[in-house]
Amino acid sequence: MKQPIFILSLAFIAFVCFSCTRKPFDRILPTESKRYSIVYKNNLCGVYDNHADSVVVDLIYNDIHFVKSVYNPRVDYTIWECENDTLKGHFAIKMQDNGIVELLFPIN
């Protein structure tokens, strides 16, 4: 009888430890789309999918702004403005599979 209690105790401790770990970001900003957040680390930002618990757009931009969500009968997507040191433009995230389409232009 001691063995199942011991195993359950270890499982509970592991669950608590994993759920208390901090996300590896300096700052997380929610957006109008509850599914996605803007994450910051080392003065760079990206987009984080709260439902999938993963980074969708890598931390390569200096600035990202949520523009809007588009709900279409065929495909739902979100549109974002982005900028880094040399490029500026938009990208869209397909909400079904987090596919990304970027449209970036050189600054200058």
CSV table of C-alpha atoms in Angstrom, one decimal:
chain,number,residue,atom,x,y,z
A,1,MET,CA,0.0,0.0,0.0
A,2,LYS,CA,2.9,2.3,0.6
A,3,GLN,CA,4.1,2.1,-3.0
A,4,PRO,CA,1.0,3.6,-4.7
A,5,ILE,CA,1.0,6.4,-2.2
A,6,PHE,CA,4.7,7.1,-2.8
A,7,ILE,CA,4.2,7.1,-6.6
A,8,LEU,CA,1.2,9.4,-6.3
A,9,SER,CA,3.2,11.7,-4.1
A,10,LEU,CA,6.0,11.9,-6.6
A,11,ALA,CA,3.6,12.6,-9.4
A,12,PHE,CA,2.0,15.4,-7.4
A,13,ILE,CA,5.4,16.9,-6.6
A,14,ALA,CA,6.4,16.7,-10.3
A,15,PHE,CA,3.1,18.4,-11.4
A,16,VAL,CA,3.6,21.2,-8.9
A,17,CYS,CA,7.2,21.8,-10.0
A,18,PHE,CA,6.4,21.9,-13.7
A,19,SER,CA,3.3,24.1,-13.2
A,20,CYS,CA,5.3,26.6,-11.1
A,21,THR,CA,8.1,27.1,-13.6
A,22,ARG,CA,8.4,30.6,-15.1
A,23,LYS,CA,8.0,31.1,-18.8
A,24,PRO,CA,11.3,32.0,-20.4
A,25,PHE,CA,10.3,35.5,-21.3
A,26,ASP,CA,11.0,38.9,-19.8
A,27,ARG,CA,7.5,40.2,-20.4
A,28,ILE,CA,4.2,38.9,-21.8
A,29,LEU,CA,1.6,41.3,-23.1
A,30,PRO,CA,-2.0,40.0,-23.9
A,31,THR,CA,-3.6,41.1,-27.1
A,32,GLU,CA,-7.2,41.6,-28.2
A,33,SER,CA,-7.0,38.0,-29.5
A,34,LYS,CA,-7.1,35.9,-26.4
A,35,ARG,CA,-5.3,33.1,-28.2
A,36,TYR,CA,-2.1,35.0,-28.8
A,37,SER,CA,0.2,37.2,-26.7
A,38,ILE,CA,3.3,39.3,-27.5
A,39,VAL,CA,6.3,38.0,-25.7
A,40,TYR,CA,9.6,39.9,-25.0
A,41,LYS,CA,13.1,38.7,-24.2
A,42,ASN,CA,16.3,40.7,-24.5
A,43,ASN,CA,14.6,43.6,-26.2
A,44,LEU,CA,13.2,41.4,-29.0
A,45,CYS,CA,9.6,40.3,-29.3
A,46,GLY,CA,7.6,37.5,-30.9
A,47,VAL,CA,4.1,36.0,-30.8
A,48,TYR,CA,3.1,33.2,-28.4
A,49,ASP,CA,0.1,30.9,-28.8
A,50,ASN,CA,-1.5,30.6,-25.4
A,51,HIS,CA,-3.6,27.6,-26.5
A,52,ALA,CA,-0.8,25.5,-28.0
A,53,ASP,CA,1.7,26.8,-25.3
A,54,SER,CA,4.4,27.5,-27.9
A,55,VAL,CA,6.1,30.4,-29.7
A,56,VAL,CA,4.6,31.0,-33.1
A,57,VAL,CA,6.8,33.8,-34.3
A,58,ASP,CA,10.4,33.7,-33.1
A,59,LEU,CA,11.8,36.5,-31.1
A,60,ILE,CA,13.4,38.4,-34.0
A,61,TYR,CA,11.5,41.7,-34.1
A,62,ASN,CA,12.0,45.0,-32.3
A,63,ASP,CA,8.3,45.8,-32.3
A,64,ILE,CA,5.1,43.9,-33.0
A,65,HIS,CA,1.5,45.2,-32.9
A,66,PHE,CA,-1.7,43.2,-33.2
A,67,VAL,CA,-3.9,44.6,-36.0
A,68,LYS,CA,-7.0,42.5,-36.2
A,69,SER,CA,-8.5,39.0,-36.3
A,70,VAL,CA,-10.4,37.9,-39.5
A,71,TYR,CA,-13.0,35.2,-39.3
A,72,ASN,CA,-13.7,33.7,-42.7
A,73,PRO,CA,-15.8,30.6,-43.5
A,74,ARG,CA,-12.7,29.0,-45.1
A,75,VAL,CA,-9.8,30.2,-42.9
A,76,ASP,CA,-9.4,32.3,-39.7
A,77,TYR,CA,-6.3,34.4,-39.3
A,78,THR,CA,-4.8,37.3,-37.3
A,79,ILE,CA,-2.8,40.2,-38.8
A,80,TRP,CA,0.2,41.8,-37.2
A,81,GLU,CA,2.5,44.7,-37.9
A,82,CYS,CA,6.2,44.1,-37.3
A,83,GLU,CA,9.5,45.8,-37.5
A,84,ASN,CA,13.2,44.9,-36.9
A,85,ASP,CA,16.4,46.8,-37.6
A,86,THR,CA,16.2,46.4,-41.4
A,87,LEU,CA,12.7,45.3,-42.3
A,88,LYS,CA,9.2,46.5,-41.7
A,89,GLY,CA,5.8,45.0,-42.7
A,90,HIS,CA,3.0,42.7,-41.8
A,91,PHE,CA,2.5,39.0,-41.1
A,92,ALA,CA,-0.6,36.8,-40.8
A,93,ILE,CA,-1.0,33.8,-38.6
A,94,LYS,CA,-3.5,31.1,-39.8
A,95,MET,CA,-5.3,30.1,-36.6
A,96,GLN,CA,-6.0,26.5,-37.6
A,97,ASP,CA,-2.3,25.4,-37.8
A,98,ASN,CA,-0.3,28.6,-36.9
A,99,GLY,CA,1.0,28.9,-40.4
A,100,ILE,CA,2.7,32.2,-41.0
A,101,VAL,CA,2.8,34.5,-44.1
A,102,GLU,CA,5.2,37.4,-43.9
A,103,LEU,CA,5.2,40.5,-46.1
A,104,LEU,CA,8.3,42.5,-45.2
A,105,PHE,CA,10.0,45.5,-46.9
A,106,PRO,CA,13.4,47.0,-46.3
A,107,ILE,CA,13.5,50.2,-44.3
A,108,ASN,CA,15.1,53.0,-46.2
